[in-house]
């Protein structure tokens, strides 16, 4: 029976579905940073802690899927993608979940305040980085269609278009990061030096979410090129 087979229980007929479920859980972590920082800016740390708990729950779910994925995937797949390709993608996806949780954890643990003159630009920066992750999720959700069409035809063109949009979004995040760091530099002399250091690190880590999203797009692009 199918139910007695752990691989079949997890994957059904294909390992793509759990990969997509894992990406959805990982991106949920990143998307919740918008509400988390809104609560932090309002000095509502009780709400920020609630949202952090939601991020942690989504990260734990992503971790659970990742472990089952690795434990139950056969050594070889009768598919046009290799086991190594899929493991590489899920590893990057997992980094998104971990990164988002770490960002929120540091802010909450220190109750780190973003200076008011930076908050509007910071909000846009977080939203753009989360949007890059959303765009990567859309691309990953097309992977089963790519397999069904044998990586040919209109589906390839659609995914290539999604990857181009993802690249442009990552560039927006990169531009926003440079601008935000420049603004922070102008204010850091009036800040606690340790807080300024942690804020620079937080900006780097938020920008890294978009880098990870782009890395997933790059992986999909390599799959289509094989």
Tab-separated table of N, CA and C in Angstrom, residues 58-188:
chain	number	residue	atom	x	y	z
A	58	UNK	N	6.616	28.835	11.939
A	58	UNK	CA	6.794	28.587	10.504
A	58	UNK	C	8.183	28.035	10.215
A	59	UNK	N	9.189	28.535	10.940
A	59	UNK	CA	10.554	28.024	10.759
A	59	UNK	C	10.656	26.571	11.196
A	60	UNK	N	9.971	26.225	12.292
A	60	UNK	CA	9.974	24.831	12.756
A	60	UNK	C	9.286	23.925	11.743
A	61	UNK	N	8.204	24.416	11.128
A	61	UNK	CA	7.520	23.624	10.112
A	61	UNK	C	8.419	23.414	8.892
A	62	UNK	N	9.111	24.470	8.486
A	62	UNK	CA	10.057	24.332	7.370
A	62	UNK	C	11.152	23.333	7.724
A	63	UNK	N	11.630	23.382	8.950
A	63	UNK	CA	12.676	22.464	9.383
A	63	UNK	C	12.173	21.020	9.385
A	64	UNK	N	10.927	20.823	9.813
A	64	UNK	CA	10.335	19.480	9.823
A	64	UNK	C	10.248	18.918	8.410
A	65	UNK	N	9.744	19.731	7.475
A	65	UNK	CA	9.622	19.283	6.086
A	65	UNK	C	10.995	18.972	5.507
A	66	UNK	N	11.954	19.823	5.821
A	66	UNK	CA	13.316	19.635	5.303
A	66	UNK	C	13.902	18.304	5.785
A	67	UNK	N	13.727	18.003	7.060
A	67	UNK	CA	14.276	16.760	7.605
A	67	UNK	C	13.611	15.537	6.971
A	68	UNK	N	12.281	15.581	6.847
A	68	UNK	CA	11.579	14.455	6.228
A	68	UNK	C	11.986	14.297	4.764
A	69	UNK	N	12.148	15.423	4.106
A	69	UNK	CA	12.563	15.430	2.701
A	69	UNK	C	13.895	14.715	2.541
A	70	UNK	N	14.868	15.062	3.374
A	70	UNK	CA	16.203	14.491	3.275
A	70	UNK	C	16.240	13.021	3.706
A	71	UNK	N	15.458	12.686	4.717
A	71	UNK	CA	15.467	11.321	5.231
A	71	UNK	C	14.794	10.331	4.279
A	72	UNK	N	13.777	10.782	3.559
A	72	UNK	CA	12.948	9.869	2.778
A	72	UNK	C	13.195	9.899	1.278
A	73	UNK	N	13.991	10.864	0.810
A	73	UNK	CA	14.233	10.910	-0.629
A	73	UNK	C	15.152	9.763	-1.063
A	74	UNK	N	14.753	9.027	-2.095
A	74	UNK	CA	15.610	7.944	-2.599
A	74	UNK	C	16.939	8.478	-3.131
A	75	UNK	N	17.917	7.593	-3.218
A	75	UNK	CA	19.231	7.988	-3.723
A	75	UNK	C	19.172	8.370	-5.200
A	76	UNK	N	18.227	7.811	-5.918
A	76	UNK	CA	18.087	8.153	-7.332
A	76	UNK	C	16.629	8.438	-7.633
A	77	UNK	N	16.389	9.341	-8.583
A	77	UNK	CA	15.037	9.728	-8.963
A	77	UNK	C	14.858	9.519	-10.458
A	78	UNK	N	13.694	9.009	-10.832
A	78	UNK	CA	13.399	8.869	-12.254
A	78	UNK	C	12.754	10.163	-12.744
A	79	UNK	N	13.561	11.224	-12.708
A	79	UNK	CA	13.077	12.558	-13.056
A	79	UNK	C	14.187	13.302	-13.792
A	80	UNK	N	13.820	14.370	-14.530
A	80	UNK	CA	14.846	15.145	-15.233
A	80	UNK	C	15.642	16.072	-14.319
A	81	UNK	N	15.395	15.998	-13.028
A	81	UNK	CA	16.198	16.767	-12.073
A	81	UNK	C	16.858	15.777	-11.122
A	82	UNK	N	18.045	16.101	-10.659
A	82	UNK	CA	18.782	15.177	-9.801
A	82	UNK	C	18.435	15.394	-8.332
A	83	UNK	N	18.749	14.398	-7.543
A	83	UNK	CA	18.586	14.493	-6.097
A	83	UNK	C	19.399	15.672	-5.558
A	84	UNK	N	20.607	15.826	-6.074
A	84	UNK	CA	21.469	16.920	-5.623
A	84	UNK	C	20.888	18.284	-5.923
A	85	UNK	N	20.253	18.428	-7.095
A	85	UNK	CA	19.627	19.705	-7.448
A	85	UNK	C	18.536	20.073	-6.440
A	86	UNK	N	17.699	19.092	-6.109
A	86	UNK	CA	16.591	19.349	-5.193
A	86	UNK	C	17.094	19.640	-3.785
A	87	UNK	N	18.121	18.921	-3.358
A	87	UNK	CA	18.690	19.167	-2.032
A	87	UNK	C	19.330	20.548	-1.959
A	88	UNK	N	19.927	20.977	-3.047
A	88	UNK	CA	20.532	22.308	-3.084
A	88	UNK	C	19.464	23.393	-2.963
A	89	UNK	N	18.353	23.212	-3.664
A	89	UNK	CA	17.276	24.205	-3.611
A	89	UNK	C	16.665	24.272	-2.216
A	90	UNK	N	16.378	23.108	-1.623
A	90	UNK	CA	15.733	23.134	-0.312
A	90	UNK	C	16.671	23.694	0.755
A	91	UNK	N	17.970	23.530	0.568
A	91	UNK	CA	18.939	24.094	1.502
A	91	UNK	C	18.886	25.627	1.474
A	92	UNK	N	18.807	26.207	0.284
A	92	UNK	CA	18.707	27.668	0.170
A	92	UNK	C	17.389	28.151	0.758
A	93	UNK	N	16.313	27.414	0.465
A	93	UNK	CA	15.013	27.776	1.016
A	93	UNK	C	15.061	27.783	2.545
A	94	UNK	N	15.726	26.798	3.111
A	94	UNK	CA	15.822	26.698	4.565
A	94	UNK	C	16.575	27.888	5.150
A	95	UNK	N	17.551	28.375	4.408
A	95	UNK	CA	18.308	29.536	4.866
A	95	UNK	C	17.404	30.768	4.979
A	96	UNK	N	16.394	30.875	4.119
A	96	UNK	CA	15.458	32.002	4.208
A	96	UNK	C	14.722	31.968	5.543
A	97	UNK	N	14.206	30.789	5.906
A	97	UNK	CA	13.492	30.649	7.180
A	97	UNK	C	14.401	30.967	8.359
A	98	UNK	N	15.604	30.404	8.345
A	98	UNK	CA	16.548	30.628	9.446
A	98	UNK	C	16.928	32.099	9.556
A	99	UNK	N	17.168	32.726	8.405
A	99	UNK	CA	17.587	34.121	8.396
A	99	UNK	C	16.499	35.033	8.948
A	100	UNK	N	15.261	34.795	8.523
A	100	UNK	CA	14.146	35.620	8.989
A	100	UNK	C	13.975	35.488	10.502
A	101	UNK	N	14.068	34.267	10.997
A	101	UNK	CA	13.940	34.051	12.445
A	101	UNK	C	15.073	34.743	13.198
A	102	UNK	N	16.292	34.654	12.681
A	102	UNK	CA	17.433	35.295	13.339
A	102	UNK	C	17.278	36.813	13.373
A	103	UNK	N	16.795	37.389	12.281
A	103	UNK	CA	16.592	38.841	12.222
A	103	UNK	C	15.631	39.285	13.311
A	104	UNK	N	14.478	38.635	13.367
A	104	UNK	CA	13.470	39.011	14.360
A	104	UNK	C	13.970	38.735	15.780
A	105	UNK	N	14.691	37.633	15.960
A	105	UNK	CA	15.179	37.272	17.287
A	105	UNK	C	16.147	38.307	17.855
A	106	UNK	N	17.034	38.804	17.017
A	106	UNK	CA	17.999	39.810	17.470
A	106	UNK	C	17.296	41.119	17.819
A	107	UNK	N	16.389	41.551	16.967
A	107	UNK	CA	15.655	42.797	17.227
A	107	UNK	C	14.853	42.674	18.519
A	108	UNK	N	14.157	41.553	18.681
A	108	UNK	CA	13.331	41.361	19.873
A	108	UNK	C	14.186	41.218	21.126
A	109	UNK	N	15.252	40.440	21.026
A	109	UNK	CA	16.091	40.202	22.195
A	109	UNK	C	16.717	41.464	22.759
A	110	UNK	N	17.095	42.370	21.870
A	110	UNK	CA	17.703	43.627	22.308
A	110	UNK	C	16.686	44.769	22.388
A	111	UNK	N	15.453	44.501	21.934
A	111	UNK	CA	14.456	45.563	21.763
A	111	UNK	C	15.135	46.751	21.047
A	112	UNK	N	15.751	46.383	19.932
A	112	UNK	CA	16.560	47.334	19.172
A	112	UNK	C	15.674	48.342	18.453
A	113	UNK	N	15.926	49.604	18.680
A	113	UNK	CA	15.133	50.667	18.086
A	113	UNK	C	15.784	51.163	16.791
A	114	UNK	N	14.996	51.230	15.736
A	114	UNK	CA	15.432	51.865	14.497
A	114	UNK	C	15.126	53.350	14.619
A	115	UNK	N	16.105	54.237	14.414
A	115	UNK	CA	15.850	55.674	14.556
A	115	UNK	C	14.658	56.117	13.697
A	116	UNK	N	13.752	56.941	14.222
A	116	UNK	CA	12.567	57.378	13.475
A	116	UNK	C	12.856	57.920	12.076
A	117	UNK	N	13.954	58.686	11.865
A	117	UNK	CA	14.202	59.172	10.509
A	117	UNK	C	14.459	58.051	9.489
A	118	UNK	N	14.784	56.848	9.978
A	118	UNK	CA	15.065	55.721	9.080
A	118	UNK	C	13.864	54.811	8.862
A	119	UNK	N	12.821	54.963	9.661
A	119	UNK	CA	11.783	53.946	9.713
A	119	UNK	C	11.007	53.801	8.405
A	120	UNK	N	10.695	54.896	7.737
A	120	UNK	CA	9.951	54.800	6.481
A	120	UNK	C	10.773	54.056	5.429
A	121	UNK	N	12.025	54.425	5.283
A	121	UNK	CA	12.907	53.755	4.310
A	121	UNK	C	13.160	52.307	4.727
A	122	UNK	N	13.271	52.080	6.026
A	122	UNK	CA	13.507	50.725	6.532
A	122	UNK	C	12.303	49.831	6.237
A	123	UNK	N	11.104	50.376	6.421
A	123	UNK	CA	9.887	49.609	6.134
A	123	UNK	C	9.838	49.184	4.670
A	124	UNK	N	10.142	50.110	3.776
A	124	UNK	CA	10.144	49.798	2.344
A	124	UNK	C	11.200	48.744	2.026
A	125	UNK	N	12.333	48.820	2.704
A	125	UNK	CA	13.420	47.861	2.497
A	125	UNK	C	12.994	46.448	2.901
A	126	UNK	N	12.364	46.332	4.059
A	126	UNK	CA	11.885	45.030	4.527
A	126	UNK	C	10.822	44.479	3.576
A	127	UNK	N	9.896	45.343	3.162
A	127	UNK	CA	8.832	44.907	2.251
A	127	UNK	C	9.408	44.422	0.921
A	128	UNK	N	10.396	45.126	0.401
A	128	UNK	CA	10.991	44.729	-0.880
A	128	UNK	C	11.753	43.412	-0.771
A	129	UNK	N	12.416	43.207	0.359
A	129	UNK	CA	13.136	41.961	0.541
A	129	UNK	C	12.164	40.787	0.668
A	130	UNK	N	11.076	40.989	1.411
A	130	UNK	CA	10.056	39.944	1.530
A	130	UNK	C	9.402	39.674	0.177
A	131	UNK	N	9.224	40.725	-0.620
A	131	UNK	CA	8.628	40.554	-1.946
A	131	UNK	C	9.535	39.724	-2.855
A	132	UNK	N	10.833	39.884	-2.726
A	132	UNK	CA	11.769	39.048	-3.503
A	132	UNK	C	11.561	37.572	-3.165
A	133	UNK	N	11.358	37.287	-1.877
A	133	UNK	CA	11.101	35.902	-1.464
A	133	UNK	C	9.775	35.409	-2.035
A	134	UNK	N	8.764	36.270	-2.045
A	134	UNK	CA	7.472	35.908	-2.635
A	134	UNK	C	7.624	35.544	-4.110
A	135	UNK	N	8.421	36.324	-4.816
A	135	UNK	CA	8.619	36.071	-6.242
A	135	UNK	C	9.355	34.744	-6.464
A	136	UNK	N	10.283	34.424	-5.579
A	136	UNK	CA	10.967	33.134	-5.679
A	136	UNK	C	9.989	31.989	-5.434
A	137	UNK	N	9.046	32.192	-4.516
A	137	UNK	CA	8.024	31.171	-4.252
A	137	UNK	C	7.165	30.929	-5.488
A	138	UNK	N	6.777	31.995	-6.164
A	138	UNK	CA	5.983	31.855	-7.390
A	138	UNK	C	6.743	31.020	-8.414
A	139	UNK	N	8.037	31.277	-8.530
A	139	UNK	CA	8.855	30.519	-9.493
A	139	UNK	C	8.953	29.049	-9.095
A	140	UNK	N	9.181	28.778	-7.808
A	140	UNK	CA	9.274	27.397	-7.340
A	140	UNK	C	7.958	26.656	-7.571
A	141	UNK	N	6.850	27.367	-7.414
A	141	UNK	CA	5.538	26.746	-7.614
A	141	UNK	C	5.270	26.369	-9.070
A	142	UNK	N	6.111	26.823	-9.980
A	142	UNK	CA	5.992	26.443	-11.389
A	142	UNK	C	6.846	25.222	-11.724
A	143	UNK	N	7.614	24.732	-10.747
A	143	UNK	CA	8.560	23.656	-11.039
A	143	UNK	C	7.855	22.374	-11.474
A	144	UNK	N	6.695	22.062	-10.878
A	144	UNK	CA	5.987	20.851	-11.294
A	144	UNK	C	5.498	20.961	-12.728
A	145	UNK	N	5.058	22.167	-13.117
A	145	UNK	CA	4.638	22.387	-14.506
A	145	UNK	C	5.820	22.257	-15.459
A	146	UNK	N	6.989	22.742	-15.020
A	146	UNK	CA	8.192	22.589	-15.845
A	146	UNK	C	8.506	21.123	-16.096
A	147	UNK	N	8.373	20.323	-15.055
A	147	UNK	CA	8.649	18.890	-15.196
A	147	UNK	C	7.660	18.229	-16.151
A	148	UNK	N	6.388	18.595	-16.017
A	148	UNK	CA	5.359	17.993	-16.865
A	148	UNK	C	5.580	18.315	-18.342
A	149	UNK	N	6.105	19.519	-18.612
A	149	UNK	CA	6.337	19.919	-20.003
A	149	UNK	C	7.740	19.557	-20.483
A	150	UNK	N	8.520	18.893	-19.614
A	150	UNK	CA	9.865	18.490	-20.008
A	150	UNK	C	10.798	19.668	-20.221
A	151	UNK	N	10.589	20.737	-19.455
A	151	UNK	CA	11.421	21.940	-19.541
A	151	UNK	C	11.433	22.509	-20.968
A	152	UNK	N	10.254	22.559	-21.579
A	152	UNK	CA	10.139	23.116	-22.925
A	152	UNK	C	8.891	23.982	-23.017
A	153	UNK	N	8.815	24.743	-24.096
A	153	UNK	CA	7.594	25.461	-24.424
A	153	UNK	C	7.350	26.723	-23.618
A	154	UNK	N	6.067	27.092	-23.539
A	154	UNK	CA	5.664	28.344	-22.909
A	154	UNK	C	5.976	28.371	-21.421
A	155	UNK	N	5.962	27.216	-20.772
A	155	UNK	CA	6.233	27.179	-19.335
A	155	UNK	C	7.646	27.653	-19.031
A	156	UNK	N	8.592	27.293	-19.884
A	156	UNK	CA	9.969	27.763	-19.705
A	156	UNK	C	10.026	29.281	-19.836
A	157	UNK	N	9.329	29.808	-20.830
A	157	UNK	CA	9.310	31.270	-21.021
A	157	UNK	C	8.697	31.976	-19.814
A	158	UNK	N	7.647	31.366	-19.239
A	158	UNK	CA	7.019	31.948	-18.053
A	158	UNK	C	7.988	31.991	-16.884
A	159	UNK	N	8.686	30.885	-16.646
A	159	UNK	CA	9.621	30.838	-15.522
A	159	UNK	C	10.801	31.769	-15.766
A	160	UNK	N	11.261	31.842	-16.998
A	160	UNK	CA	12.345	32.784	-17.318
A	160	UNK	C	11.900	34.219	-17.021
A	161	UNK	N	10.658	34.534	-17.326
A	161	UNK	CA	10.120	35.873	-17.028
A	161	UNK	C	10.065	36.107	-15.517
A	162	UNK	N	9.640	35.098	-14.765
A	162	UNK	CA	9.588	35.207	-13.310
A	162	UNK	C	10.984	35.417	-12.728
A	163	UNK	N	11.965	34.727	-13.285
A	163	UNK	CA	13.331	34.875	-12.799
A	163	UNK	C	13.875	36.266	-13.100
A	164	UNK	N	13.537	36.810	-14.274
A	164	UNK	CA	13.961	38.182	-14.591
A	164	UNK	C	13.336	39.174	-13.612
A	165	UNK	N	12.073	38.966	-13.292
A	165	UNK	CA	11.408	39.850	-12.326
A	165	UNK	C	12.065	39.728	-10.950
A	166	UNK	N	12.432	38.508	-10.586
A	166	UNK	CA	13.112	38.282	-9.310
A	166	UNK	C	14.458	38.988	-9.283
A	167	UNK	N	15.199	38.933	-10.376
A	167	UNK	CA	16.490	39.617	-10.455
A	167	UNK	C	16.319	41.130	-10.277
A	168	UNK	N	15.292	41.689	-10.922
A	168	UNK	CA	15.034	43.128	-10.795
A	168	UNK	C	14.660	43.497	-9.366
A	169	UNK	N	13.891	42.622	-8.726
A	169	UNK	CA	13.504	42.888	-7.338
A	169	UNK	C	14.713	42.846	-6.419
A	170	UNK	N	15.607	41.894	-6.643
A	170	UNK	CA	16.829	41.833	-5.836
A	170	UNK	C	17.669	43.083	-6.026
A	171	UNK	N	17.686	43.623	-7.245
A	171	UNK	CA	18.423	44.856	-7.504
A	171	UNK	C	17.805	46.038	-6.751
A	172	UNK	N	16.468	46.048	-6.653
A	172	UNK	CA	15.801	47.104	-5.872
A	172	UNK	C	16.203	47.017	-4.401
A	173	UNK	N	16.252	45.793	-3.905
A	173	UNK	CA	16.652	45.600	-2.511
A	173	UNK	C	18.092	46.051	-2.305
A	174	UNK	N	18.965	45.713	-3.233
A	174	UNK	CA	20.368	46.098	-3.134
A	174	UNK	C	20.513	47.621	-3.135
A	175	UNK	N	19.755	48.285	-3.985
A	175	UNK	CA	19.783	49.745	-4.031
A	175	UNK	C	19.264	50.337	-2.722
A	176	UNK	N	18.179	49.753	-2.195
A	176	UNK	CA	17.628	50.231	-0.932
A	176	UNK	C	18.581	50.016	0.225
A	177	UNK	N	19.302	48.899	0.193
A	177	UNK	CA	20.268	48.619	1.258
A	177	UNK	C	21.387	49.652	1.275
A	178	UNK	N	21.900	49.989	0.111
A	178	UNK	CA	22.976	50.986	0.045
A	178	UNK	C	22.489	52.342	0.551
A	179	UNK	N	21.269	52.716	0.164
A	179	UNK	CA	20.713	53.990	0.607
A	179	UNK	C	20.495	54.003	2.116
A	180	UNK	N	19.987	52.889	2.647
A	180	UNK	CA	19.710	52.820	4.077
A	180	UNK	C	20.993	52.859	4.892
A	181	UNK	N	22.014	52.159	4.434
A	181	UNK	CA	23.298	52.185	5.138
A	181	UNK	C	23.892	53.597	5.117
A	182	UNK	N	23.708	54.296	4.009
A	182	UNK	CA	24.214	55.670	3.909
A	182	UNK	C	23.495	56.577	4.907
A	183	UNK	N	22.173	56.405	5.025
A	183	UNK	CA	21.397	57.215	5.974
A	183	UNK	C	21.780	56.880	7.412
A	184	UNK	N	22.003	55.612	7.680
A	184	UNK	CA	22.404	55.208	9.022
A	184	UNK	C	23.765	55.779	9.387
A	185	UNK	N	24.658	55.799	8.429
A	185	UNK	CA	25.992	56.365	8.673
A	185	UNK	C	25.893	57.813	9.141
A	186	UNK	N	24.944	58.544	8.575
A	186	UNK	CA	24.775	59.959	8.935
A	186	UNK	C	24.215	60.120	10.348
A	187	UNK	N	23.597	59.076	10.877
A	187	UNK	CA	22.958	59.162	12.193
A	187	UNK	C	23.724	58.429	13.288
A	188	UNK	N	24.690	57.624	12.931
A	188	UNK	CA	25.266	56.697	13.906
A	188	UNK	C	26.009	57.396	15.036
